Short mmCIF file of C-alpha atoms and ligand atoms in Angstrom, two decimals:
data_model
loop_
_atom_site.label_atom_id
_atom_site.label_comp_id
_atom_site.label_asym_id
_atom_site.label_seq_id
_atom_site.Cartn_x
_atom_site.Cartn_y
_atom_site.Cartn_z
CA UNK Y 1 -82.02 247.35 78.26
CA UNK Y 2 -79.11 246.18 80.54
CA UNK Y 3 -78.31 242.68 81.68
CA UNK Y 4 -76.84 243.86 85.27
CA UNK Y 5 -78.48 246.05 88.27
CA UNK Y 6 -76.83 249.08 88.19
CA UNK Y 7 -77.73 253.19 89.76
CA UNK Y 8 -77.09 256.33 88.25
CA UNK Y 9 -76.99 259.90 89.66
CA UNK Y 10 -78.63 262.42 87.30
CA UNK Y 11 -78.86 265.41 89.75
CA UNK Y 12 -78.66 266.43 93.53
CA UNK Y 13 -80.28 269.75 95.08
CA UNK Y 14 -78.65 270.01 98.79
CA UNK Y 15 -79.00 266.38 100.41
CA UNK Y 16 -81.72 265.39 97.79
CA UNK Y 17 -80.96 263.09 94.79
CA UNK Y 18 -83.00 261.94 91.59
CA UNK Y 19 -81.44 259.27 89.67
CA UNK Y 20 -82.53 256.06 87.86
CA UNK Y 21 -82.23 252.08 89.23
CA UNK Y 22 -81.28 249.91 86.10
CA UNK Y 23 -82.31 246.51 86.11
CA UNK Y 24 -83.04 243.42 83.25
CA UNK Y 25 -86.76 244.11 83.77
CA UNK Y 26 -86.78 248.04 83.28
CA UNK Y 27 -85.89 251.37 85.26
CA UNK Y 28 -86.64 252.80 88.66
CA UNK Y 29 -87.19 256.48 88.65
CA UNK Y 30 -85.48 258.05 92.00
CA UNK Y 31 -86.64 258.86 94.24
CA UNK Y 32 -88.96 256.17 94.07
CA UNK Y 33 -92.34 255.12 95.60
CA UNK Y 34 -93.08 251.65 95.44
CA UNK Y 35 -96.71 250.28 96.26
CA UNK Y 36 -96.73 247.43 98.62
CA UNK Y 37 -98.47 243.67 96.78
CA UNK Y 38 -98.12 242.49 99.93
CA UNK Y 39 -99.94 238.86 98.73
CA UNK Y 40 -99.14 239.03 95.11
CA UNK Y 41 -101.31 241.91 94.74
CA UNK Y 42 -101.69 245.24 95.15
CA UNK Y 43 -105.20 245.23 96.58
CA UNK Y 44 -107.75 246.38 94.39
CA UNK Y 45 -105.97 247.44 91.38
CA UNK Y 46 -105.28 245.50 88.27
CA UNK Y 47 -100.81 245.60 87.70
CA UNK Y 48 -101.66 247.33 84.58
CA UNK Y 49 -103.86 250.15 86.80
CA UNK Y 50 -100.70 250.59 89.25
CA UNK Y 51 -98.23 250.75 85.81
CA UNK Y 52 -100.88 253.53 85.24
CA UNK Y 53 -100.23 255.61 88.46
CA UNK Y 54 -96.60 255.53 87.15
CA UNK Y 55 -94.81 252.68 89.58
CA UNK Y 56 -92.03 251.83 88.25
CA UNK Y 57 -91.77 248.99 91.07
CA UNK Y 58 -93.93 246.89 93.53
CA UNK Y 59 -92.85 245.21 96.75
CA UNK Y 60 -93.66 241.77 97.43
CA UNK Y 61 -93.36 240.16 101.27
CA UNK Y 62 -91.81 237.17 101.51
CA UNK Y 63 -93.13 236.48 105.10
CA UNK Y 64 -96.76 235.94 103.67
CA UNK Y 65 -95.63 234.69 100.31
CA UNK Y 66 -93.62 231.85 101.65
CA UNK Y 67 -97.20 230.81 104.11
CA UNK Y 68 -99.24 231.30 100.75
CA UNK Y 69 -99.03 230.20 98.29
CA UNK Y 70 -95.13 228.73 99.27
CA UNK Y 71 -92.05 230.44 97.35
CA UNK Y 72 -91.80 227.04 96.18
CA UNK Y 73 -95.31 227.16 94.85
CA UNK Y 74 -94.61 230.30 92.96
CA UNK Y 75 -91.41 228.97 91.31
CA UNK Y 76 -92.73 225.92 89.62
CA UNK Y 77 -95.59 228.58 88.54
CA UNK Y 78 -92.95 230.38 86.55
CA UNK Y 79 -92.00 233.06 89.47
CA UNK Y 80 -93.48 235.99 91.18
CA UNK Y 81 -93.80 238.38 88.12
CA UNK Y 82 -95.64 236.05 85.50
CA UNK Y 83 -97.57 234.77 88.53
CA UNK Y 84 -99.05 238.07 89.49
CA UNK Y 85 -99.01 239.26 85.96
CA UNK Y 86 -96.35 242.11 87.02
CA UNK Y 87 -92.95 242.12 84.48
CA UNK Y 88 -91.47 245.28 85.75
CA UNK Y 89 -89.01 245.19 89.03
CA UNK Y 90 -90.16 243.51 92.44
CA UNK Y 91 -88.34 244.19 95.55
CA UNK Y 92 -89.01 241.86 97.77
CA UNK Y 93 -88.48 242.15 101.71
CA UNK Y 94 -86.53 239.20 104.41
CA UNK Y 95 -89.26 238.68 106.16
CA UNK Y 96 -87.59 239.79 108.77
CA UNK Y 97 -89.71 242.05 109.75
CA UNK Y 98 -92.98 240.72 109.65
CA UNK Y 99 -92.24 237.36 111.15
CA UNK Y 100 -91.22 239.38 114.78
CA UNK Y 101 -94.74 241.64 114.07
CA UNK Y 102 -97.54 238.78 113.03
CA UNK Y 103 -96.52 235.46 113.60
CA UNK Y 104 -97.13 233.40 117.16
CA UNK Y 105 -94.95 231.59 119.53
CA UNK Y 106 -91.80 232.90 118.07
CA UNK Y 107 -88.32 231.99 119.34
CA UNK Y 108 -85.21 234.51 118.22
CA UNK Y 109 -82.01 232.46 117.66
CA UNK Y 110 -78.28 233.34 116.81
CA UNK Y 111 -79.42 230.57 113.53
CA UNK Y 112 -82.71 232.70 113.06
CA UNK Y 113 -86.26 232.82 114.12
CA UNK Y 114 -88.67 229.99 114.40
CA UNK Y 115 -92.36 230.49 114.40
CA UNK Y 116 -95.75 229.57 113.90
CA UNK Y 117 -98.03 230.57 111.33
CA UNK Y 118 -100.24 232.96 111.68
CA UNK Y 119 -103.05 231.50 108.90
CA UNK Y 120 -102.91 227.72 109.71
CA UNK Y 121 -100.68 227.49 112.76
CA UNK Y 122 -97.96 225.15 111.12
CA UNK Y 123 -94.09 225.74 112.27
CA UNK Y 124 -91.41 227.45 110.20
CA UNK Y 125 -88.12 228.92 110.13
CA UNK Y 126 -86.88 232.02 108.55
CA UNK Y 127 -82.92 232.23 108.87
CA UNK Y 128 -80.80 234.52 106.59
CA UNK Y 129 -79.92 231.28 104.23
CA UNK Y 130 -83.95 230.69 103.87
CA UNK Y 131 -84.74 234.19 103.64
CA UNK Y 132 -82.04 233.95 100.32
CA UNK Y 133 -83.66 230.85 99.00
CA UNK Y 134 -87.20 232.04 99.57
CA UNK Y 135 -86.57 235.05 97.60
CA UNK Y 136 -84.94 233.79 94.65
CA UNK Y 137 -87.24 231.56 94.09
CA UNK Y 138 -89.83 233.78 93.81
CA UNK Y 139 -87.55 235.62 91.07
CA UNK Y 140 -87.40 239.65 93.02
CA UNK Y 141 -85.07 241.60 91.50
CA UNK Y 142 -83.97 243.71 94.26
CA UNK Y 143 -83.78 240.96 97.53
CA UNK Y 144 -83.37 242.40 101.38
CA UNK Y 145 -80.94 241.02 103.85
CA UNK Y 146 -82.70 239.40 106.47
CA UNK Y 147 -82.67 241.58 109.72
CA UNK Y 148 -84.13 242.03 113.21
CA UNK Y 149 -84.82 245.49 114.29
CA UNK Y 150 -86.73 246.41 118.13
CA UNK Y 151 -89.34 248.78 118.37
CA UNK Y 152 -88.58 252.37 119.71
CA UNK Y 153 -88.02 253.58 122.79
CA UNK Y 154 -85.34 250.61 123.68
CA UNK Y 155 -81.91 251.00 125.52
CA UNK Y 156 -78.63 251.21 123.81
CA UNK Y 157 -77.84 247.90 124.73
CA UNK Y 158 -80.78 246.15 123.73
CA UNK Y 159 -80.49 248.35 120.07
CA UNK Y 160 -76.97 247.47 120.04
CA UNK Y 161 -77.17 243.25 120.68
CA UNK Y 162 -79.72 243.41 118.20
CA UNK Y 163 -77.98 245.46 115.61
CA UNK Y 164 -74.70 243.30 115.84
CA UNK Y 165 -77.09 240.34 115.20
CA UNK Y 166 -78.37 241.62 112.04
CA UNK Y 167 -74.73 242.62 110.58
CA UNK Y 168 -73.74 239.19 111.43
CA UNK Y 169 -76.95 238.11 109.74
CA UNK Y 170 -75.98 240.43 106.95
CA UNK Y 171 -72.80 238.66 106.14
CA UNK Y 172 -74.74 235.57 105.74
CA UNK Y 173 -77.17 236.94 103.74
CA UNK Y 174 -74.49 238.26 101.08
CA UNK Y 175 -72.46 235.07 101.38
CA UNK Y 176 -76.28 232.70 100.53
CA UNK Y 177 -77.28 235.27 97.96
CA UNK Y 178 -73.83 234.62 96.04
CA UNK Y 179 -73.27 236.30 92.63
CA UNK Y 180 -76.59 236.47 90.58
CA UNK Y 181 -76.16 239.05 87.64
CA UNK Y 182 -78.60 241.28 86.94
CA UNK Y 183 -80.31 240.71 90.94
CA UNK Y 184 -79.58 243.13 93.35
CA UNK Y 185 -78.78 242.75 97.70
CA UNK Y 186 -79.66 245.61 99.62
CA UNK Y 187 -78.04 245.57 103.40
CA UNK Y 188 -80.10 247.15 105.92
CA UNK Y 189 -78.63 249.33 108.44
CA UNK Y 190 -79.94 249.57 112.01
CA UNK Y 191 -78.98 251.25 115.05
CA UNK Y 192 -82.41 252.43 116.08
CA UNK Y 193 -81.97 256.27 117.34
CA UNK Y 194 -78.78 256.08 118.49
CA UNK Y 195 -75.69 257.78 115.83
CA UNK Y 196 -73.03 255.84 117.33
CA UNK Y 197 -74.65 252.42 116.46
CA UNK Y 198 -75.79 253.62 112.99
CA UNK Y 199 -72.22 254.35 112.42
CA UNK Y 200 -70.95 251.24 113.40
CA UNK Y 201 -73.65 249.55 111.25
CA UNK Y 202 -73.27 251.39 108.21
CA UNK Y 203 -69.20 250.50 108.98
CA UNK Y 204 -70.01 246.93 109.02
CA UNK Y 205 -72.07 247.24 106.03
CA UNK Y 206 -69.58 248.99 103.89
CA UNK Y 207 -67.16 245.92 104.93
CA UNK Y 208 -69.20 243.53 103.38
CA UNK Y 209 -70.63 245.66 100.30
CA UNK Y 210 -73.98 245.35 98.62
CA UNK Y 211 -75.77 246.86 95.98
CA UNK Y 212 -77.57 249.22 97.93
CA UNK Y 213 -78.35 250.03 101.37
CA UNK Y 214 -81.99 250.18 103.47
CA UNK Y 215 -81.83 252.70 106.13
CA UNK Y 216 -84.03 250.25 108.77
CA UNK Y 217 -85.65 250.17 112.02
CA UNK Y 218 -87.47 253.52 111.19
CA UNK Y 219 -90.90 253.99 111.22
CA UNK Y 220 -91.59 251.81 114.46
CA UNK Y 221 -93.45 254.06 116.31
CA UNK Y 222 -90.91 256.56 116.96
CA UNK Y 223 -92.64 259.22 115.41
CA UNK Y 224 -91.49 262.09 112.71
CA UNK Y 225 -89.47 264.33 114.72
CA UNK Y 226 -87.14 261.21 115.61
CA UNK Y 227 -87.46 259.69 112.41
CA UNK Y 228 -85.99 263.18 110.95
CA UNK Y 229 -83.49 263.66 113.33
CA UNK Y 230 -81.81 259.84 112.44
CA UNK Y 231 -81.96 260.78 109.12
CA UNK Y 232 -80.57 263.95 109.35
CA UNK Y 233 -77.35 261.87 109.68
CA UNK Y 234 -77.89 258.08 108.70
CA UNK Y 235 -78.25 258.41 105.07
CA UNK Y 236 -74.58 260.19 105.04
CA UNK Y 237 -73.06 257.12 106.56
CA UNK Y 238 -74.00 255.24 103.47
CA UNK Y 239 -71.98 255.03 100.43
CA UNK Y 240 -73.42 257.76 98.14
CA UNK Y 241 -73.56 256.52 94.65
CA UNK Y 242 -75.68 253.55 96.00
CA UNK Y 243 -79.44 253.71 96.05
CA UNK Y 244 -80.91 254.37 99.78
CA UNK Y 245 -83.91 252.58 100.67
CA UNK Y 246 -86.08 254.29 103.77
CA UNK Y 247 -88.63 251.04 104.77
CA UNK Y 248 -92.14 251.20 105.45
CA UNK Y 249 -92.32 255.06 104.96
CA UNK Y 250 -94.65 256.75 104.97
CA UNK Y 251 -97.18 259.56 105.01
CA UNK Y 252 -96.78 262.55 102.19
CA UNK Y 253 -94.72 264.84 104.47
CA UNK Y 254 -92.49 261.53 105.84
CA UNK Y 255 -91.68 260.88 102.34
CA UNK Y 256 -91.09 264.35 101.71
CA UNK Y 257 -88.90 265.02 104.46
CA UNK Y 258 -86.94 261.99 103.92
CA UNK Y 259 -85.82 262.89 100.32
CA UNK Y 260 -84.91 265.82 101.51
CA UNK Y 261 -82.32 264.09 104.02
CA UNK Y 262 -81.24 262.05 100.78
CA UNK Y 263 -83.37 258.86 100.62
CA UNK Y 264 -84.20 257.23 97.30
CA UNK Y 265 -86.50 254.90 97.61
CA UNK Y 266 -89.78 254.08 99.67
CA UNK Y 267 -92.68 251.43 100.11
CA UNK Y 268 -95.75 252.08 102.10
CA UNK Y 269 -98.86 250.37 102.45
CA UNK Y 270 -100.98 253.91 103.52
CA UNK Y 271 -102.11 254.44 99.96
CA UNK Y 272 -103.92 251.37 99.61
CA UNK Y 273 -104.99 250.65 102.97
CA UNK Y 274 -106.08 254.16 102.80
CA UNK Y 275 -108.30 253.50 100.04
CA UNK Y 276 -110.12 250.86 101.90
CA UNK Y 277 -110.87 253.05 104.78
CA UNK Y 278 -112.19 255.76 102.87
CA UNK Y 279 -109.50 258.35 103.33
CA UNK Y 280 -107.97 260.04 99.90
CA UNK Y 281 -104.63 261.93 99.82
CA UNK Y 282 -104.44 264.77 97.69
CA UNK Y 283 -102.35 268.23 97.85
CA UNK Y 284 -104.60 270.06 100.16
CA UNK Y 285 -104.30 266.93 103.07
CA UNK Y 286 -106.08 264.11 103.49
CA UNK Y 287 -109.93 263.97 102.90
CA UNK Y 288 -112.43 261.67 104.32
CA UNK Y 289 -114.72 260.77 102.15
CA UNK Y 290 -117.65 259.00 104.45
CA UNK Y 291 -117.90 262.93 106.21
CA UNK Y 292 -121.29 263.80 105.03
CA UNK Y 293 -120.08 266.68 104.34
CA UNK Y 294 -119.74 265.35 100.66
CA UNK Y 295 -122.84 263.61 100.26
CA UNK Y 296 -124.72 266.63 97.93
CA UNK Y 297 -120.99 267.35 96.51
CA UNK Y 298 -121.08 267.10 92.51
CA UNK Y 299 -117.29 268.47 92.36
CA UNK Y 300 -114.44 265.97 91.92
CA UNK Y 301 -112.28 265.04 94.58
CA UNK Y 302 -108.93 267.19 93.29
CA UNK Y 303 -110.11 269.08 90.23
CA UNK Y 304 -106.65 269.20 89.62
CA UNK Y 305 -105.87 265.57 89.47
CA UNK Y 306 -105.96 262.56 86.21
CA UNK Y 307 -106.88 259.74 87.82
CA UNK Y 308 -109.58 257.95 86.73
CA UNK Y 309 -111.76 258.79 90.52
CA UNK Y 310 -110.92 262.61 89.90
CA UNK Y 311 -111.74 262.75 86.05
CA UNK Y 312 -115.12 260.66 86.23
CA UNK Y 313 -116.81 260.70 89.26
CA UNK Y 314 -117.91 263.02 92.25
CA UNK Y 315 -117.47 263.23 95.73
CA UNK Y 316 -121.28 262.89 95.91
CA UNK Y 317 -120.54 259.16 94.08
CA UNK Y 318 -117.13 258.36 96.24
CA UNK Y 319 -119.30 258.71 99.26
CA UNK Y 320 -122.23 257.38 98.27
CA UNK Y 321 -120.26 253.63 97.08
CA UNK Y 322 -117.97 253.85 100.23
CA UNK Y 323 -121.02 254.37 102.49
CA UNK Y 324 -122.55 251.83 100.41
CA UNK Y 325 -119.54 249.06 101.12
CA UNK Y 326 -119.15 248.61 96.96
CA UNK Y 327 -116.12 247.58 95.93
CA UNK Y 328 -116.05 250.39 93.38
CA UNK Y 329 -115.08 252.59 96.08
CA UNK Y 330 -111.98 250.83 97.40
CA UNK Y 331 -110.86 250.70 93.59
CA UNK Y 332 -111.18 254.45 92.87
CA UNK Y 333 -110.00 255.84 95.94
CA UNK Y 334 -106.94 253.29 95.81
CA UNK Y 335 -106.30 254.37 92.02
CA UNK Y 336 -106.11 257.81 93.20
CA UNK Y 337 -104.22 257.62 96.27
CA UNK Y 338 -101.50 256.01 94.08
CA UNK Y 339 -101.66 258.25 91.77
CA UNK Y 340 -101.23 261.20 94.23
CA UNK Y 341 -98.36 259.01 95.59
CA UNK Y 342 -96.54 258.87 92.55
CA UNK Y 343 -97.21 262.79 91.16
CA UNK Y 344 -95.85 263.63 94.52
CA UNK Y 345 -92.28 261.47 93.37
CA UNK Y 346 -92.43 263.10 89.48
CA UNK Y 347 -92.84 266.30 91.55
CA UNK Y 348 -90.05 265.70 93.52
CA UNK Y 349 -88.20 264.29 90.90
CA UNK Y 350 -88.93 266.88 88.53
CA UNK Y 351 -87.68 270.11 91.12
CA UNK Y 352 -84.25 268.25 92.15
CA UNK Y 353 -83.58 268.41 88.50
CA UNK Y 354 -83.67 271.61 87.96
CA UNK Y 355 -82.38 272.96 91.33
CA UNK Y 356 -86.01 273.54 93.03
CA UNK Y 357 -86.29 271.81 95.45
CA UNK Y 358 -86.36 273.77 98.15
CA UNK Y 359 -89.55 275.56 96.52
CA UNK Y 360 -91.36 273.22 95.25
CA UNK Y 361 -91.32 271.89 99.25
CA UNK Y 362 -92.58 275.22 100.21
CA UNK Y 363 -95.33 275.14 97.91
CA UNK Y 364 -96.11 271.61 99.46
CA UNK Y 365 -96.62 272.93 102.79
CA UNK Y 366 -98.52 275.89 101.80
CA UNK Y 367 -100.82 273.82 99.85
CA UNK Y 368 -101.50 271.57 102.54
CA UNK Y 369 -101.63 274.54 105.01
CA UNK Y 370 -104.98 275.43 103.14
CA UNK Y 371 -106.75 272.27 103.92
CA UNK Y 372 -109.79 270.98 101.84
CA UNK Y 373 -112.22 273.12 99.80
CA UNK Y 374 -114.62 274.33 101.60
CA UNK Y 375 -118.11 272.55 101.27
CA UNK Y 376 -120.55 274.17 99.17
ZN1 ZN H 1 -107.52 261.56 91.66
#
């Protein structure tokens, strides 16, 4: 075990890295999923389940953890980890993010951004300095700059005011999060789709130094082909034996693609939401379960996969408890799409390693060219 926050390189295959993340509370595998407890819990699993799927770390959000239960709350409770029963790494994000995409009556500041809530209505404010506090008291390990990013299309101008807020935002950030051994600051760059403006972020960035670096503003609604063709160059602006975090990404290809362009880490809600809805990742593409196409179906889901969902239990029984509302079914198909999630990484992981990448990728897309198995 270490006592500091520290990243090793252990191979790269073209633009693609695998590595590990050392930290006081264990190691990161990269590249790196990380499932999303967005209220202290990643919804319908048990932390010892997710350790299962093979997470090395969860995400927490500090815009609905500081509503409920209060980041205060949590800290005379002992912090986030013993309170949610998770000891392994937590990365938590500003809030940031969340505050400009669910709260009401907001009001963007050069100090920050006042709000109300969206549960009870009351009036906050989130400002780089709070954002700090907020997050060390709940304990995360690996703590976001606080940030501002537009949603794409927007002008250069607009992308540009609001990137030069966040770098000034960014130097706050480091100078409130002062020197804490063995926790980690992670600057976000922005720029939206422009290269000019993710240079000069990534510049300003570099100026200040952090322990790693969130390529941000992604995954807005731009779609993949834009979201490929930023990172086909923002990753390289970053400083390349720090981790790179891509935020709120994504589907099985995104994440795919986006190691490929040289991005170590990821969080993304779609596995577990997914669960809930009834949909189930696996290599062939996704598969929805309530199609009663499955209804008479006594094979598994993915012969091919361990989770618990694949090695017990049918399709016949995954439709029948989703059709059926039971909570069973959010549980199993949750369980599995993390699972997938995180073979996908060892995958990955596994082929940069030993020089394969570029195969093993092929063999992704063929896989998935094939679609489901055909009903019986
Ligand atoms: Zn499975």
């Amino acid at each position: 075990m270490t006592d500091r926050f520290s990243f090793s390189l252990r191979a790269t295959d073209g633009k693609a890295r695998t590595g590990t993340i050392s930290t006081p509370r264990g190691e990161i595998r990269t590249p790196a999923f990380m499932p999303v407890g967005t209220a202290a819990t990643v919804k319908a699993m048990l932390p010892e389940s997710v350790r299962a799927t093979g997470a090395d770390i969860l995400l927490g959000n500090t815009y609905h953890l500081m509503l409920r239960p209060t980041a205060e709350r949590i800290e005379r409770l002992g912090g986030l980890h013993g309170f949610m029963n998770w000891e392994r790494p937590i990365l938590t994000d500003s809030g940031g993010f969340q505050v400009m995409s669910l709260s009401e009556l907001r009001k963007l500041t050069e100090e920050g951004v006042s709000f109300r809530s969206h549960i009870d209505g009351s009036r906050h404010m989130l400002t780089p300095e709070r954002s700090m506090e907020i997050q060390r008291l709940l304990g995360s390990d690996i703590v976001m700059c606080f940030d501002e990013c537009p949603a794409l299309p927007a002008s250069h101008e607009r992308i540009a005011e609001s990137m030069r807020l966040s770098m000034r935002w960014a130097q706050r950030s480091r100078d409130a999060f002062g020197d804490r051994p063995g926790h980690a600051l992670f600057g976000i760059q922005q720029g939206g789709d422009m290269e000019d403006l993710r240079g000069e972020s990534a510049e300003a960035l570099r100026a200040i130094g952090f322990d790693g670096y969130a390529v941000g503003g992604l995954a807005v609604g731009e779609g993949q082909e834009v979201m490929f063709r930023v990172l086909d160059y923002a990753p390289d602006m970053l400083p390349a034996d720090k981790p790179r975090y891509l935020m709120g990404v994504g589907k099985p290809d995104d994440i795919v693609g986006a190691v490929k362009r040289g991005i170590d880490m990821m969080d993304c809600v779609l596995p577990s939401r997914s669960g809930r809805t009834g949909q189930a990742f696996t290599r062939r593409g996704v598969v929805n379960i309530k199609n009663a196409r499955h209804q008479d179906d006594p094979r598994p889901l993915d012969e091919t996969c361990t989770c618990p969902a694949c090695s017990n239990y049918s399709r016949a029984y995954l439709h029948h408890v989703f059709r059926s509302q039971e909570i069973i079914s959010s549980m199993l198909l949750t369980w599995h799409n993390l699972h997938y999630f995180q073979e996908l990484m060892q995958g990955m992981r596994d082929a940069i390693a030993a020089g394969q990448f570029e195969a093993w990728e092929d063999s992704f897309h063929a896989q998935r060219s094939h679609g489901d198995i055909p009903p019986i």
